[in-house]
Short mmCIF file of N, CA and C in Angstrom, two decimals:
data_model
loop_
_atom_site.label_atom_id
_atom_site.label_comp_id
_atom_site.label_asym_id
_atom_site.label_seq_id
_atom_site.Cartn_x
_atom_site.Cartn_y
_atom_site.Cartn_z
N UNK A 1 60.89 64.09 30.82
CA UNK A 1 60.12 63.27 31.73
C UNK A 1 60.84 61.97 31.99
N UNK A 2 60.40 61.46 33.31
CA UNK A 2 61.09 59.90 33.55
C UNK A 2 60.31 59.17 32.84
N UNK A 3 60.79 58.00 32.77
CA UNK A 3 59.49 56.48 32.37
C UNK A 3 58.78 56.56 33.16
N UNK A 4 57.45 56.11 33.19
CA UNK A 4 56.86 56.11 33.72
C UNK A 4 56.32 56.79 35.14
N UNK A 5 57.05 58.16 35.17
CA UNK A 5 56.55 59.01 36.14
C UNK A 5 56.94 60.39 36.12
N UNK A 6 56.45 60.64 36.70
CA UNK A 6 56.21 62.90 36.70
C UNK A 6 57.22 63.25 36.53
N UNK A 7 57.62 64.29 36.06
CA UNK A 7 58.87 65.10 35.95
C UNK A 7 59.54 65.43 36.66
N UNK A 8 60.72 65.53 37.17
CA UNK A 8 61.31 65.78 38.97
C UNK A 8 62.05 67.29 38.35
N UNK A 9 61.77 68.34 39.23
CA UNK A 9 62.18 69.19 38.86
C UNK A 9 63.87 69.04 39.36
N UNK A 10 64.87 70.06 38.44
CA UNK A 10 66.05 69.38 39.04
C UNK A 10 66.84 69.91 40.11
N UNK A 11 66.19 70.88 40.87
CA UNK A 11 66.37 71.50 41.89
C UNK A 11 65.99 70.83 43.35
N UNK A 12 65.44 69.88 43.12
CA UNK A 12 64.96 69.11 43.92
C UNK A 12 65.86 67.68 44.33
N UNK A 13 66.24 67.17 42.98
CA UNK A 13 68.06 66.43 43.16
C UNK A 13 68.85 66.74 43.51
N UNK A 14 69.02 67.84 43.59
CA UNK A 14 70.43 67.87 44.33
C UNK A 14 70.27 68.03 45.77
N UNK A 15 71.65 67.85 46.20
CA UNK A 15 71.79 67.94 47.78
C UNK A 15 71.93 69.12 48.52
N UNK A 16 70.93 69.04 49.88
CA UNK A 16 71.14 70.48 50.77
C UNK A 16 72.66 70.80 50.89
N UNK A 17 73.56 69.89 50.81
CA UNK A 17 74.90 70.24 51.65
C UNK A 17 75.34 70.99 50.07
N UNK A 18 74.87 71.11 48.92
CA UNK A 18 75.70 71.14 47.53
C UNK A 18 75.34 72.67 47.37
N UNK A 19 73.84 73.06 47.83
CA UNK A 19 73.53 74.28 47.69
C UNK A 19 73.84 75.20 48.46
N UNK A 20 73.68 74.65 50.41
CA UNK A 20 74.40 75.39 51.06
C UNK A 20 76.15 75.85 50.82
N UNK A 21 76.94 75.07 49.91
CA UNK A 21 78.11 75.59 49.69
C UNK A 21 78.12 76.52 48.48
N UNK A 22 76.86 76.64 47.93
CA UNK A 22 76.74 77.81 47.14
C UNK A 22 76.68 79.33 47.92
N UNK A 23 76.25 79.25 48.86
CA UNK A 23 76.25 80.57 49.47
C UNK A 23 77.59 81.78 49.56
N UNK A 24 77.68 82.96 49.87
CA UNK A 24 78.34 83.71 50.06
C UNK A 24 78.95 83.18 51.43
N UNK A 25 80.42 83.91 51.43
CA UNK A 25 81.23 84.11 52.91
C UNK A 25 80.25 84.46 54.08
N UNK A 26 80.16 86.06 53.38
CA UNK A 26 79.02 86.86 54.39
C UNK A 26 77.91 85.96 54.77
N UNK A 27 77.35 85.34 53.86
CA UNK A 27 76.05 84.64 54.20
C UNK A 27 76.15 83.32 55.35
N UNK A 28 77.44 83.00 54.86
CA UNK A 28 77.59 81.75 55.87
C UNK A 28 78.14 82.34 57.03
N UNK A 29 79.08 83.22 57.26
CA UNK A 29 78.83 84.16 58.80
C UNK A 29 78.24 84.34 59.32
N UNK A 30 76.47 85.19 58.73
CA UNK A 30 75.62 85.56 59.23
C UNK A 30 74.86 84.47 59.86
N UNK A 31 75.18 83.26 59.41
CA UNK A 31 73.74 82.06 59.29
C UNK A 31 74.96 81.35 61.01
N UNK A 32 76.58 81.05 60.36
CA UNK A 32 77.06 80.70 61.95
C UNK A 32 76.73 81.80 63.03
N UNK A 33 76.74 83.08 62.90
CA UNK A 33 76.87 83.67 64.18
C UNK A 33 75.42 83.55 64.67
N UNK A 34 74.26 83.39 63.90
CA UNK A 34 72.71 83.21 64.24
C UNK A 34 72.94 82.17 65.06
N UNK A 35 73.75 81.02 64.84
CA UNK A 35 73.68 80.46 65.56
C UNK A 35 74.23 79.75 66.73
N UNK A 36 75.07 80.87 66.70
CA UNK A 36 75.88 80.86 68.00
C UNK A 36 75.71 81.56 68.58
N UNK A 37 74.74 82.51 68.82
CA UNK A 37 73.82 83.42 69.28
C UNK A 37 72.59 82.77 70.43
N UNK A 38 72.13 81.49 69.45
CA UNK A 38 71.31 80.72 70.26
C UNK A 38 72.06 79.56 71.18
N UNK A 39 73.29 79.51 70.75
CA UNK A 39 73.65 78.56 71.49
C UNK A 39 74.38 78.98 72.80
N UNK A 40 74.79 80.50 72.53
CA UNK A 40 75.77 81.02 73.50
C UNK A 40 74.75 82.66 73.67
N UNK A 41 73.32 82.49 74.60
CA UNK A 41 73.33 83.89 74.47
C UNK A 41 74.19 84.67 75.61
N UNK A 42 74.13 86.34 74.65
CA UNK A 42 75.18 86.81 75.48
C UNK A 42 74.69 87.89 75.13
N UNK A 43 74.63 89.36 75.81
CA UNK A 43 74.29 90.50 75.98
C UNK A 43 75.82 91.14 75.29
N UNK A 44 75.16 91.67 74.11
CA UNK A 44 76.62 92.32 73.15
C UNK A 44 76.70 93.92 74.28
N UNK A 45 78.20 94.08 74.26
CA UNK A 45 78.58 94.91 75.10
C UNK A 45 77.84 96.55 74.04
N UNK A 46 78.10 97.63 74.34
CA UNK A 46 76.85 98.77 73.93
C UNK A 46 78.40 98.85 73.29
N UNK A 47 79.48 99.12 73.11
CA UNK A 47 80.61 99.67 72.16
C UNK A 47 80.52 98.86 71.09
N UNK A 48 80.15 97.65 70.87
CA UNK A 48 80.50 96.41 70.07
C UNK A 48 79.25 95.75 69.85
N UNK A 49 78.96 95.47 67.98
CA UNK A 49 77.66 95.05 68.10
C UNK A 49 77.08 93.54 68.11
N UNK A 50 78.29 92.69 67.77
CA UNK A 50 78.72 91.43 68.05
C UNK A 50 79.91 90.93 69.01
N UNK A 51 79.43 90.32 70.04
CA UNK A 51 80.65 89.52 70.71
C UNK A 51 81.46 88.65 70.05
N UNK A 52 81.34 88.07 68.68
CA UNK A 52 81.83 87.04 68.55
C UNK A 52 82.31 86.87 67.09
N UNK A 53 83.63 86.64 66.52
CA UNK A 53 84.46 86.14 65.85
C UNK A 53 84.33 84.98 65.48
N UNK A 54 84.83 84.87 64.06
CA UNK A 54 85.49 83.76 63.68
C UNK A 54 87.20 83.71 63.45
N UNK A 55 87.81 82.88 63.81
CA UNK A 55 89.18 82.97 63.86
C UNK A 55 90.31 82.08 63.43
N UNK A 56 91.41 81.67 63.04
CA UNK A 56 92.05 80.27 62.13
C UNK A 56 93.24 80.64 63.55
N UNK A 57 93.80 79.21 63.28
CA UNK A 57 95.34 79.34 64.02
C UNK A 57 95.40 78.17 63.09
N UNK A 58 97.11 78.17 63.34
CA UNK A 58 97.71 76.99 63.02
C UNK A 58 98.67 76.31 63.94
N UNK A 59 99.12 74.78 63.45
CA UNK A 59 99.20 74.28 64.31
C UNK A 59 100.43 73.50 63.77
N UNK A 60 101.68 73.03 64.15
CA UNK A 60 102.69 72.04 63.22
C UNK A 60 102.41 70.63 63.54
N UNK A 61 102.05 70.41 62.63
CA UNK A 61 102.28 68.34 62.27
C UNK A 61 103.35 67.92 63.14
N UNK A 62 103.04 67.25 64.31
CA UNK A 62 103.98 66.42 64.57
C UNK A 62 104.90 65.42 63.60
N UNK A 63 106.33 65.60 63.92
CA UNK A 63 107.12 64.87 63.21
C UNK A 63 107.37 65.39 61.62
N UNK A 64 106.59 66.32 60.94
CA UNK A 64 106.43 66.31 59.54
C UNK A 64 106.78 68.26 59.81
N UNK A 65 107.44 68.14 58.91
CA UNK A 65 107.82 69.58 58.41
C UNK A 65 106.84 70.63 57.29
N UNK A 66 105.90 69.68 56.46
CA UNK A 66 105.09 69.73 55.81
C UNK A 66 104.08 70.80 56.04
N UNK A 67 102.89 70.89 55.17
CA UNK A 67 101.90 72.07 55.86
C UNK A 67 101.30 71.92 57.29
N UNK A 68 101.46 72.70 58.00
CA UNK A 68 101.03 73.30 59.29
C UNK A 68 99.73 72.45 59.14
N UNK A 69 98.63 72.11 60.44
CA UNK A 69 97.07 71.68 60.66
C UNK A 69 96.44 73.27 60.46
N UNK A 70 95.38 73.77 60.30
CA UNK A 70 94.67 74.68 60.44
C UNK A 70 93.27 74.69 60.95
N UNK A 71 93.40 75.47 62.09
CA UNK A 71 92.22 75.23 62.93
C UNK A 71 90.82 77.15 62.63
N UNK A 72 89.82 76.35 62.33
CA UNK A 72 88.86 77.68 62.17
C UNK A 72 88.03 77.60 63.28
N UNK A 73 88.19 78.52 64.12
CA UNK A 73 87.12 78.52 65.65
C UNK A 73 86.08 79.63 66.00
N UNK A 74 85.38 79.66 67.07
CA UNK A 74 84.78 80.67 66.67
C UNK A 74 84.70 80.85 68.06
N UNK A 75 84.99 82.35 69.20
CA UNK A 75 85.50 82.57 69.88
C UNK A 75 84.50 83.78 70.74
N UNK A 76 84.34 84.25 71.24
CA UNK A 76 83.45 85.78 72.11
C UNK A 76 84.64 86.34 72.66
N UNK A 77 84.36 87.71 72.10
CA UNK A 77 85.51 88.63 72.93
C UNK A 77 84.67 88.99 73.86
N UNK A 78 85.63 89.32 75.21
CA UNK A 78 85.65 89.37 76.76
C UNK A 78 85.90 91.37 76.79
N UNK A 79 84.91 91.40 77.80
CA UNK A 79 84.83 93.20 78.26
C UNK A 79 86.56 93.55 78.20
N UNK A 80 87.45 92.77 78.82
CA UNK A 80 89.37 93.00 79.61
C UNK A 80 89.98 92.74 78.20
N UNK A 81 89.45 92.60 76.77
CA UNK A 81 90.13 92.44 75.48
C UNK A 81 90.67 91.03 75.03
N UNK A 82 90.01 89.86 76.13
CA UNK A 82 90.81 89.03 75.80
C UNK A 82 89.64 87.80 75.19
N UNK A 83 90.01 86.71 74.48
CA UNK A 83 88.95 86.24 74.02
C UNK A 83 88.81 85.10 74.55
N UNK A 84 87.43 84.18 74.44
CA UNK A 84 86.97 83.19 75.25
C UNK A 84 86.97 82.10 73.94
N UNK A 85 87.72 81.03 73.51
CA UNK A 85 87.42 79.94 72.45
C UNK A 85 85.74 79.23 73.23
N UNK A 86 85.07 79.28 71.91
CA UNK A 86 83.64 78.61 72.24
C UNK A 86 83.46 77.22 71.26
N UNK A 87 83.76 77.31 70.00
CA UNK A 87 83.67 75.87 69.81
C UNK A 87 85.07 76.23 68.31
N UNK A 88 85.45 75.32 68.49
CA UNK A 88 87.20 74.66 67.94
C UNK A 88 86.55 74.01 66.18
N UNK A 89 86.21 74.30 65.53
CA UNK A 89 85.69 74.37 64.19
C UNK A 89 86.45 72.96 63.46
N UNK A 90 86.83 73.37 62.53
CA UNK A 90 87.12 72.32 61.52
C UNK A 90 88.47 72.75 61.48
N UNK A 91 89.35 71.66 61.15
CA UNK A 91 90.80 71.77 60.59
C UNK A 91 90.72 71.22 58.78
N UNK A 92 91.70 71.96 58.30
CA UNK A 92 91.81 71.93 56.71
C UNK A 92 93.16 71.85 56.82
N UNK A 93 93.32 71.44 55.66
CA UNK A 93 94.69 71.64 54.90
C UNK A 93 94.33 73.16 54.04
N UNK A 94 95.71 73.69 53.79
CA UNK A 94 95.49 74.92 52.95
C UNK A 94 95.40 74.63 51.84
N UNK A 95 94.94 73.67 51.34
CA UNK A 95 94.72 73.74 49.54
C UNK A 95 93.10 73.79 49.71
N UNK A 96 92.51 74.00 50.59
CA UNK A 96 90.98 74.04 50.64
C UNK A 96 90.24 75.75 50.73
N UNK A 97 89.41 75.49 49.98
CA UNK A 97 89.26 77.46 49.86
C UNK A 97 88.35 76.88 51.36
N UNK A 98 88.37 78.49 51.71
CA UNK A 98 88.27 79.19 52.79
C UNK A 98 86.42 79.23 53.29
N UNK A 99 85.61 78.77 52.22
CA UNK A 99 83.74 79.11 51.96
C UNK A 99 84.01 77.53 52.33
N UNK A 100 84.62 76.32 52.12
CA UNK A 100 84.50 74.99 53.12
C UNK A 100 84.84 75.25 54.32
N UNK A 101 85.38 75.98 54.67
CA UNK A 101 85.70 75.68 55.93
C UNK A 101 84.81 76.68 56.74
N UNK A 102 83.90 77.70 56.07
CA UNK A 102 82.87 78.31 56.97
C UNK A 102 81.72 77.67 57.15
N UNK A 103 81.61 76.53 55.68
CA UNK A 103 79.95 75.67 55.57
C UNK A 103 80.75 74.49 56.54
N UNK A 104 82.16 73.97 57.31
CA UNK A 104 82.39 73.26 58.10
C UNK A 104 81.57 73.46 59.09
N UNK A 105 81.63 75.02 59.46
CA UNK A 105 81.35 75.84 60.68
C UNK A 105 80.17 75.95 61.19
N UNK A 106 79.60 76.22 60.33
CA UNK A 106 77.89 76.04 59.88
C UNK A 106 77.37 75.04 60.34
N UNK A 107 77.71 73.83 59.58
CA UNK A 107 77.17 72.88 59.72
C UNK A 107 77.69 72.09 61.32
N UNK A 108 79.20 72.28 61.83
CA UNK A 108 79.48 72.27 63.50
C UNK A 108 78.34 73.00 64.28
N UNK A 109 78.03 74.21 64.13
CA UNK A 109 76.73 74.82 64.97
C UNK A 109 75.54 74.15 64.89
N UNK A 110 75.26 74.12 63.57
CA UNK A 110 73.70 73.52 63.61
C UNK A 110 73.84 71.98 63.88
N UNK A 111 74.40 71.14 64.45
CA UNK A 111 74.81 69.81 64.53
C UNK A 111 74.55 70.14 66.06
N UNK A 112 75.11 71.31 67.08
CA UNK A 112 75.32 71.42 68.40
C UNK A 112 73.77 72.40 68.56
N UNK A 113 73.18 72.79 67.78
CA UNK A 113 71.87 73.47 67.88
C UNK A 113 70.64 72.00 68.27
N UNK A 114 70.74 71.20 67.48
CA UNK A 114 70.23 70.06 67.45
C UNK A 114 70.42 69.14 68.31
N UNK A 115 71.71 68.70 69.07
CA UNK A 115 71.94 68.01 69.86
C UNK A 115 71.57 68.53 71.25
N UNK A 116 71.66 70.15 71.51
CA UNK A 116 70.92 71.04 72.21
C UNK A 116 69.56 70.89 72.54
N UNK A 117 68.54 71.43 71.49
CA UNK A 117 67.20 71.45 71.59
C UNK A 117 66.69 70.22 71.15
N UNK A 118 67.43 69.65 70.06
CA UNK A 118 66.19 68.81 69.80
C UNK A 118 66.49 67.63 71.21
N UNK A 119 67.17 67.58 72.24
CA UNK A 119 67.27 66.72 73.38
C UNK A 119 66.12 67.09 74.60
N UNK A 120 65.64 68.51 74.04
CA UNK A 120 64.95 68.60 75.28
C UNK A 120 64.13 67.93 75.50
N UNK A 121 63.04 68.09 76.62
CA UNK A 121 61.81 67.22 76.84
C UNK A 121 60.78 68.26 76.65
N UNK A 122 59.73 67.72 76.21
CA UNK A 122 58.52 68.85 75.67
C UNK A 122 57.59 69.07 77.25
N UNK A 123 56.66 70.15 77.58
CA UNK A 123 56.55 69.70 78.89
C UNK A 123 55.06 69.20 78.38
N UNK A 124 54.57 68.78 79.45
CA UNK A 124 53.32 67.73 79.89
C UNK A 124 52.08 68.89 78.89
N UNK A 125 51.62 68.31 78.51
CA UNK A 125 50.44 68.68 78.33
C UNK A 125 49.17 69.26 79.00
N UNK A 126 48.68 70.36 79.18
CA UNK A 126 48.25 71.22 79.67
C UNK A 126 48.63 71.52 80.91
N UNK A 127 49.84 71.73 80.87
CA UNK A 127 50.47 72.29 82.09
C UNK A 127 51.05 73.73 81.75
N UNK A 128 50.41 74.23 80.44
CA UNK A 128 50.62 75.60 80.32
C UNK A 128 49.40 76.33 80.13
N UNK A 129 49.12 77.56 80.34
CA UNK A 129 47.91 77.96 79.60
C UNK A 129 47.37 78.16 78.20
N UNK A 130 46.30 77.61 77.72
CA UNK A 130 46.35 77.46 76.46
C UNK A 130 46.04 78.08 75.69
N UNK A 131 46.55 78.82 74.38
CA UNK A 131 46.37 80.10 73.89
C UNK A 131 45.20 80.28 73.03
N UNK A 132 44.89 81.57 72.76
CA UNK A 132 43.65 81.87 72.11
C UNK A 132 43.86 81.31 70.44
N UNK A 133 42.66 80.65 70.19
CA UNK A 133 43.10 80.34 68.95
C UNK A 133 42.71 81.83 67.62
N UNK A 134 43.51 81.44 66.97
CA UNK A 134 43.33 82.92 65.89
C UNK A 134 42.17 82.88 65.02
N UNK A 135 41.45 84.33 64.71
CA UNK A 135 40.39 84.04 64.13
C UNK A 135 40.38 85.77 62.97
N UNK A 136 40.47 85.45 61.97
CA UNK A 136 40.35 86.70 61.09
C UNK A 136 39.18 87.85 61.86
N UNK A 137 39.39 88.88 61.26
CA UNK A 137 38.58 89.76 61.67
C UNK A 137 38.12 90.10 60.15
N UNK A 138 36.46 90.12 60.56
CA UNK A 138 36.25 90.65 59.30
C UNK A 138 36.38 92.32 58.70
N UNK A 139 36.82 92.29 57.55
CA UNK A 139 37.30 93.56 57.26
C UNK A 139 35.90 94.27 57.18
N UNK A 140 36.46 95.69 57.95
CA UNK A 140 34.81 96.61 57.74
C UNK A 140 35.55 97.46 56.24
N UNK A 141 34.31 98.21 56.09
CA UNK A 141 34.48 98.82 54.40
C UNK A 141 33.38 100.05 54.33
#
């Protein structure tokens, strides 16, 4: 217990960004392409069940012979085989494992999910029709 106050459980200290880098590869794929899904919809072609990749290039340091820049992007392949870059990810150095630079990715989408929606304007108030409110049914027996 603290001095003088309740017990903090310790799952509750730590940071979202500490747990989200606990996740799996796969998991952090699944969670970027969700959301590049909403940000870019797109009708997946019937051969292919995702349009869209994640992808690295590299790049040489001006002036420096040293390690290459490394760029992680995330891209939609095109019906003609060729691909469309959609948003230009994070650059690393290669001494960085590979699960930072997907929670980079992650966290680039949901940053552009937010700057997206949460900008919209809500519309006016009862300028939609207003829905039935929900009401249990009582169970027959």
């Amino acid at each position: 217990m603290q001095p003088g106050g309740w017990p903090v459980p310790r799952s509750s200290t730590k940071s979202k960004k500490h747990s989200a880098a606990q996740l799996s590869d796969d998991e952090l794929r699944k969670r970027i392409f969700a959301n590049i899904a909403v940000l870019f919809p797109s009708s997946p072609s019937p051969l292919e069940s995702n349009p869209y990749e994640i992808v690295y290039a590299s790049k040489a340091r001006e002036g420096d012979d040293g390690n290459p820049w490394q760029y992680a992007m995330v891209v939609r392949r095109n019906p003609n085989g060729g691909f469309t870059p959609l948003i230009k990810g994070q650059s690393w150095a290669t001494s960085q494992p590979w699960s930072m630079i997907l929670q980079g990715l992650l966290d680039t989408t949901a940053t552009l999910i937010h700057k997206t929606i949460g900008q919209a304007t809500m519309p006016q108030l009862g300028l939609y029709e207003a829905l039935p409110r929900y009401t249990p049914q009582a169970q027959q027996g």
